[in-house]
Amino acid sequence: MQRAIVMGGSYAGLFAARVLSDYAEEVVVLEPDEIGQNGIGSRAPQRQQLHALLAMGLAQLETWFPAITQELVDAGAPLGEGDDVQFYVDGRLKAPVSGARMLGATRPFLEAHLRRRVTSLENVRILRLQAGGLVFDGDRVAGVVTAAPDGTRGEVIDAGLVVDAMGRSSRLGSWLAQHGWEGPATDRMHIDLGYATAAFERGSELGGTVIAHSSPGPASGYLPTLTEAGALAAVEGDRWSVVLAGYAHHRPGTDADAFLARMGRCVDPLRKVADNCSMIGDVKTFHFAAGQRRSFSRLRRFPGGLVVVGDALCSVNPVYGQGLTLAALEANCLAAHLRSADSWREPAMGYFRRAEAVADAAWQISSIADLAQPHVTGPYPAGYRLIRRMADMVTTASVIDSGVNSVYMDVVNMLKHPRALSSPQVIGRAVRVLLAR
């Protein structure tokens, strides 16, 4: 194709631009914010929160941007594996698992390196413009109406393919309706999650620890009021990035003393950082009201020349750290579609079927745990009681058995589909482990 346009230049948009650079003569990324390496200039407050790059996300990052892991490490991002990565459930350190690697880095730092790689491509350019609407040519999208950051209407840029990477607040549905197209069905799960992130000076207080993650589980009824939910990551600049999370009335606030007090009720790594490290700057909070996913593959009619990636397609509970990895896997789906489609001008239903299968797997992981919260009222999947009972059993066994935890962590890291946890081998081993205990 002659030109592709990506509406949105954050993580998902940058991945999409990298994929499209192999298929289009020119790729134009529309991003109204002038974003610095520290995230200043972005109107997306969640960029300042701690983000996880799961093992699959790191693998995909290296696939599309070769040698970037070493580049990030050289720039100060710690890389951990084995005992450097610790997961706690109900206050107990889970059984050790070898193999999976996780990178400690803030999202602005990570995006800055991706943006540098993407803009170094000869056929990609980023314009400080925002998308203001779509242009149609019959039954296909043929371009984007642009606007300046202040909202002033700009020019129309023609395109063979347009990618919506505008996030969960994307206006695509209303734009489609303006031109007589049906919008996608949207599933929502209201979870009323709040989380807060703070930075701390980092020394040798935790040895080689890169990631420590703590969550409530079956023993506490999944109630974060009984076991504080939180995580820390060693990040660039010799800092710890610490996030605390809570639902409904237990959401964390911006008060630094209250933040430190909650860290003191968490697992040992977070207590040590609270006791030994100085906080840098303010506590930053974010409210995540509901997870949502949009289903395009079920539409009877959809215009050609249009795809959707990132949170604009599916936005799940950020506690599970799936967002960045999900965006990378959707980029894989886009590449697979462009390789196999008869024409990129036709409706991209092949892409949506692939991407929604990936999104559904992420939704399944997060929603089963979300539904354990007493204030979350559904919708419940068919067979939820049995699914929940098996999930509790496997989670409990994963704390004490490395074999079960190996599969469990592969699912958490999105290396395996959630169905792996319900295989006869895993269920059988979990039963034997718990009976022996």
XYZ file of C-alpha atoms in Angstrom:
437
model
C 0.000 0.000 0.000
C 1.139 3.557 -0.560
C 0.382 4.978 2.907
C -0.835 3.685 6.261
C -1.947 5.942 9.106
C -1.759 5.056 12.806
C -4.014 7.182 15.003
C -2.125 7.301 18.318
C 1.585 7.111 19.052
C 1.830 5.328 22.377
C 2.952 1.720 22.869
C 0.303 -0.021 20.738
C 0.575 2.603 18.002
C 4.361 2.311 17.844
C 4.159 -1.475 17.526
C 1.559 -1.146 14.758
C 3.763 1.382 12.945
C 6.706 -1.015 13.099
C 4.612 -3.804 11.552
C 3.190 -1.533 8.855
C 6.661 -0.309 7.892
C 7.143 -3.722 6.235
C 3.994 -3.345 4.109
C 3.515 0.356 3.284
C 5.644 2.785 1.332
C 4.912 5.374 4.011
C 3.613 5.124 7.600
C 2.263 8.247 9.299
C 1.688 8.230 13.069
C -0.653 10.915 14.413
C 0.180 11.813 18.023
C -0.900 15.194 19.432
C 1.248 14.994 22.576
C 4.920 15.906 22.549
C 6.053 13.175 24.928
C 9.441 13.315 26.619
C 11.343 10.328 28.032
C 9.859 11.005 31.493
C 6.329 11.015 30.107
C 5.924 14.786 30.507
C 3.627 16.163 27.833
C 1.360 13.147 27.777
C -2.314 13.605 28.604
C -2.548 9.925 29.598
C -2.023 9.811 33.390
C -1.709 6.011 33.424
C 1.681 6.367 31.684
C 3.120 7.436 35.049
C 1.959 4.224 36.747
C 4.104 1.108 37.074
C 3.720 -1.108 33.995
C 4.790 -4.721 33.655
C 6.460 -6.154 30.584
C 5.601 -9.847 30.826
C 7.906 -12.560 29.456
C 5.916 -12.836 26.216
C 5.941 -9.058 25.869
C 9.718 -9.003 26.211
C 10.038 -11.768 23.608
C 7.822 -9.855 21.154
C 9.715 -6.644 21.807
C 12.955 -8.389 20.860
C 11.350 -9.962 17.776
C 10.189 -6.658 16.293
C 13.063 -4.532 17.604
C 16.159 -6.773 17.563
C 18.785 -6.151 20.264
C 16.538 -3.643 22.049
C 16.713 -5.614 25.309
C 20.455 -5.048 25.512
C 19.931 -1.418 24.510
C 17.495 -0.958 27.395
C 19.813 -2.743 29.851
C 22.744 -0.587 28.735
C 20.573 2.480 29.392
C 19.894 1.338 32.961
C 16.913 -1.036 32.889
C 17.525 -4.107 35.115
C 16.810 -7.554 33.647
C 15.758 -10.305 36.031
C 15.105 -14.029 35.925
C 14.923 -16.893 38.407
C 15.076 -15.640 41.997
C 15.253 -12.045 40.728
C 11.515 -12.286 39.964
C 9.300 -13.029 42.968
C 5.557 -13.609 43.108
C 3.638 -13.808 46.374
C 0.074 -15.034 46.950
C -1.615 -14.431 50.305
C 1.735 -13.265 51.645
C 3.576 -16.485 50.721
C 6.426 -16.610 48.196
C 5.457 -18.927 45.360
C 7.491 -21.996 44.386
C 10.577 -21.113 42.286
C 10.334 -21.195 38.487
C 13.281 -20.855 36.119
C 13.393 -19.514 32.593
C 11.070 -16.516 32.339
C 12.773 -13.130 32.129
C 11.256 -9.789 33.107
C 12.577 -6.300 32.470
C 12.367 -3.489 35.017
C 11.598 -0.191 33.262
C 9.079 2.620 33.405
C 6.661 2.941 30.531
C 7.927 6.406 29.444
C 11.486 5.025 29.307
C 10.349 2.021 27.279
C 8.223 4.087 24.890
C 11.045 6.568 24.348
C 13.317 3.784 23.083
C 10.559 2.359 20.888
C 9.798 5.810 19.485
C 13.476 6.310 18.664
C 13.596 2.946 16.860
C 10.368 3.591 14.957
C 11.286 7.109 13.842
C 14.663 5.853 12.646
C 12.836 3.807 9.993
C 13.072 5.593 6.651
C 9.392 5.225 5.788
C 7.884 6.234 9.158
C 7.159 9.743 10.404
C 5.308 11.031 13.461
C 3.160 14.147 13.092
C 2.044 16.187 16.091
C -1.580 16.054 15.031
C -4.682 14.338 16.355
C -7.235 12.372 14.396
C -10.519 14.234 14.017
C -12.515 11.861 11.851
C -12.470 9.338 9.018
C -12.821 9.811 5.279
C -14.670 7.121 3.322
C -14.535 6.045 -0.291
C -17.575 3.815 -0.736
C -17.292 0.857 1.630
C -13.762 1.515 2.766
C -11.825 4.024 4.842
C -9.638 6.151 2.605
C -8.085 8.672 4.970
C -8.153 10.649 8.200
C -9.274 14.184 8.967
C -6.554 15.683 11.157
C -6.611 18.451 13.740
C -3.950 20.434 15.557
C -3.377 19.705 19.274
C -5.590 22.716 20.089
C -8.453 21.164 18.093
C -8.160 23.396 15.021
C -9.215 21.446 11.921
C -6.307 20.478 9.726
C -5.808 18.673 6.442
C -7.101 15.332 5.203
C -4.427 12.672 4.799
C -5.209 9.832 2.386
C -4.399 6.268 3.389
C -4.772 2.701 2.191
C -5.063 1.423 5.760
C -5.965 3.237 8.996
C -5.163 1.870 12.472
C -7.067 3.028 15.546
C -4.594 3.103 18.457
C -6.390 5.898 20.335
C -6.908 3.939 23.547
C -10.018 3.004 25.513
C -11.564 6.457 24.932
C -11.378 6.036 21.150
C -14.101 7.873 19.227
C -14.148 5.314 16.436
C -17.675 4.096 17.284
C -19.194 7.555 16.863
C -17.223 8.176 13.664
C -18.536 4.955 12.172
C -22.099 5.888 13.178
C -21.743 9.274 11.465
C -21.174 7.439 8.190
C -23.954 4.908 8.673
C -21.881 2.011 10.007
C -22.800 -0.096 13.009
C -20.448 0.150 15.974
C -18.986 -2.868 17.792
C -20.641 -4.621 20.710
C -18.845 -3.712 23.939
C -18.464 -5.907 27.015
C -17.738 -4.169 30.316
C -16.817 -5.436 33.755
C -17.081 -2.770 36.448
C -14.313 -3.353 38.987
C -13.774 0.099 40.575
C -10.005 -0.348 40.897
C -7.669 2.333 42.159
C -3.896 2.179 42.112
C -1.046 4.475 43.061
C 2.627 4.564 42.072
C 5.597 6.124 43.834
C 9.326 6.145 43.113
C 12.063 5.429 45.676
C 15.850 5.630 45.685
C 17.307 2.180 45.046
C 20.359 0.705 46.742
C 21.373 -2.852 47.634
C 18.564 -3.460 50.153
C 16.961 -6.230 48.047
C 20.078 -7.717 46.456
C 19.374 -8.721 42.848
C 15.570 -8.491 43.039
C 14.081 -6.930 39.903
C 10.369 -7.714 40.324
C 8.327 -8.492 43.448
C 4.571 -8.894 43.074
C 2.042 -9.561 45.830
C -1.637 -10.368 45.423
C -4.434 -11.766 47.567
C -5.587 -15.306 46.764
C -7.844 -18.127 47.912
C -6.682 -18.096 51.547
C -7.765 -14.465 51.981
C -10.856 -14.718 49.798
C -9.041 -12.501 47.269
C -9.708 -9.524 49.556
C -6.916 -6.923 49.354
C -8.057 -5.556 52.718
C -6.614 -8.717 54.277
C -3.498 -9.022 52.108
C -2.244 -5.790 50.555
C -1.922 -5.935 46.766
C 1.207 -4.322 45.406
C 4.336 -4.701 43.334
C 7.728 -3.175 42.883
C 10.185 -3.094 40.019
C 13.800 -2.039 39.872
C 13.829 0.539 37.078
C 16.241 2.827 35.278
C 17.886 5.628 37.230
C 18.638 3.469 40.297
C 15.023 3.701 41.442
C 12.296 1.462 42.724
C 8.879 1.937 41.187
C 6.214 0.774 43.641
C 2.505 0.370 42.934
C -0.287 -0.370 45.414
C -3.800 -1.333 44.361
C -7.202 -1.640 45.971
C -10.861 -1.877 45.032
C -13.807 0.366 45.902
C -13.366 1.995 49.338
C -9.868 0.439 49.687
C -8.380 2.441 46.801
C -5.042 4.097 47.696
C -4.729 7.889 47.802
C -1.979 10.440 47.270
C -0.915 10.803 50.920
C 2.734 9.698 51.195
C 2.495 8.588 54.842
C -0.559 6.444 54.106
C 1.257 4.962 51.103
C 4.242 3.999 53.282
C 1.916 2.552 55.915
C 0.287 0.298 53.311
C 3.703 -0.812 52.067
C 4.447 -1.778 55.681
C 1.482 -4.169 55.602
C 2.637 -5.794 52.375
C 5.216 -8.524 51.732
C 8.841 -8.323 52.848
C 10.401 -6.663 49.735
C 7.922 -3.770 49.836
C 8.359 -3.386 53.618
C 12.135 -3.181 53.201
C 11.853 -0.455 50.570
C 9.438 1.496 52.790
C 11.806 1.214 55.753
C 15.127 1.864 54.001
C 14.543 4.007 50.907
C 13.589 7.663 50.415
C 10.540 8.457 48.319
C 11.193 10.557 45.215
C 8.449 13.011 44.233
C 4.740 12.563 44.789
C 2.406 9.586 44.866
C 0.454 9.418 41.592
C -2.990 7.782 41.511
C -5.237 6.434 38.782
C -8.796 5.121 38.818
C -9.750 2.219 36.542
C -13.529 1.928 36.647
C -14.134 -0.967 34.264
C -12.480 -3.391 31.912
C -13.884 -3.334 28.405
C -13.512 -5.174 25.133
C -15.000 -4.364 21.751
C -16.022 -7.160 19.391
C -15.688 -6.303 15.703
C -15.633 -9.829 14.289
C -19.358 -10.239 15.049
C -20.388 -7.273 12.904
C -22.301 -8.095 9.721
C -20.771 -5.121 7.900
C -17.490 -3.347 8.461
C -15.528 -0.960 6.232
C -12.340 -2.064 4.566
C -9.032 -0.383 5.305
C -9.528 -0.150 9.069
C -8.142 -2.078 12.085
C -8.121 -1.461 15.847
C -5.290 -2.209 18.307
C -4.415 -1.747 21.967
C -6.858 -0.490 24.573
C -9.185 0.659 21.798
C -9.816 -3.057 21.212
C -9.489 -4.494 24.722
C -8.612 -2.931 28.070
C -8.294 -5.338 31.005
C -7.591 -4.912 34.705
C -4.056 -3.403 34.805
C -3.201 -5.284 38.013
C -2.289 -8.300 35.858
C 0.141 -6.329 33.685
C -1.177 -7.615 30.355
C -1.638 -4.350 28.438
C 1.792 -3.920 26.838
C 2.063 -7.600 25.939
C -1.453 -7.632 24.508
C -0.562 -4.703 22.245
C 2.510 -6.573 20.961
C 0.522 -9.746 20.268
C -2.101 -7.721 18.385
C 0.716 -6.351 16.241
C 1.604 -9.978 15.450
C -2.017 -10.548 14.458
C -1.849 -7.538 12.144
C 1.311 -8.879 10.508
C -0.292 -12.310 10.051
C -3.357 -10.707 8.497
C -1.334 -8.584 6.072
C 0.666 -11.648 5.016
C -2.414 -13.781 4.382
C -5.202 -11.392 3.343
C -6.289 -11.283 -0.284
C -6.364 -7.499 -0.035
C -5.788 -4.986 2.757
C -8.584 -2.948 1.171
C -11.188 -5.502 2.292
C -12.745 -5.669 5.786
C -10.055 -6.974 8.155
C -12.140 -9.743 9.708
C -9.173 -12.117 9.613
C -7.258 -9.675 11.786
C -10.134 -9.178 14.211
C -10.660 -12.921 14.656
C -6.981 -13.355 15.532
C -6.730 -10.284 17.763
C -9.972 -10.991 19.599
C -8.829 -14.544 20.346
C -5.754 -13.079 22.057
C -7.848 -10.431 23.829
C -10.348 -13.048 25.007
C -7.543 -15.051 26.613
C -6.332 -11.971 28.506
C -9.928 -11.149 29.489
C -10.403 -14.684 30.802
C -7.339 -14.433 33.055
C -8.350 -11.115 34.579
C -12.120 -11.561 34.759
C -12.070 -14.834 36.725
C -9.984 -13.137 39.425
C -12.025 -9.907 39.267
C -15.260 -11.825 39.825
C -13.862 -13.094 43.131
C -14.212 -9.559 44.485
C -17.534 -9.223 46.350
C -18.366 -5.836 44.782
C -17.938 -7.130 41.185
C -21.311 -8.378 39.989
C -20.574 -9.939 36.613
C -21.245 -10.828 33.916
C -20.341 -14.358 34.988
C -19.181 -16.863 32.345
C -20.916 -20.211 31.982
C -19.673 -22.670 34.584
C -18.121 -19.942 36.708
C -18.407 -21.813 40.027
C -16.508 -24.817 38.671
C -13.946 -22.597 36.913
C -13.399 -20.615 40.105
C -13.022 -23.779 42.205
C -10.410 -25.206 39.828
C -8.616 -21.855 39.645
C -8.436 -21.663 43.444
C -7.069 -25.192 43.623
C -4.381 -24.567 41.005
C -3.435 -21.220 42.570
C -3.033 -22.825 46.004
C -0.939 -25.660 44.556
C 1.228 -23.205 42.611
C 2.422 -21.660 45.863
C 4.040 -24.910 47.004
C 4.809 -26.882 43.822
C 7.222 -25.735 41.110
C 5.644 -27.974 38.456
C 2.191 -26.426 38.842
C 3.669 -22.951 39.242
C 5.675 -23.328 36.035
C 2.476 -23.691 33.992
C 0.721 -21.073 36.116
C 3.456 -18.488 35.474
C 3.539 -19.332 31.756
C -0.152 -18.395 31.655
C 0.416 -15.240 33.739
C 3.259 -14.263 31.390
C 0.997 -14.947 28.370
C 3.351 -17.638 27.086
C 0.499 -20.168 27.260
C -3.275 -19.967 26.830
C -5.367 -20.043 30.049
C -6.756 -23.433 28.997
C -3.368 -24.899 29.986
C -4.381 -24.527 33.651
C -7.394 -26.794 33.201
C -5.503 -29.598 31.460
C -5.840 -33.047 33.101
C -2.088 -33.078 33.823
C -2.141 -29.765 35.722
C -5.392 -30.498 37.571
C -4.171 -33.994 38.487
C -0.852 -32.685 39.800
C -2.581 -29.940 41.787
C -4.884 -32.498 43.412
C -1.940 -34.743 44.335
C 0.013 -31.805 45.766
C -2.893 -30.643 47.932
C -3.757 -34.145 49.125
C -0.120 -34.749 50.077
C -0.109 -31.483 52.029
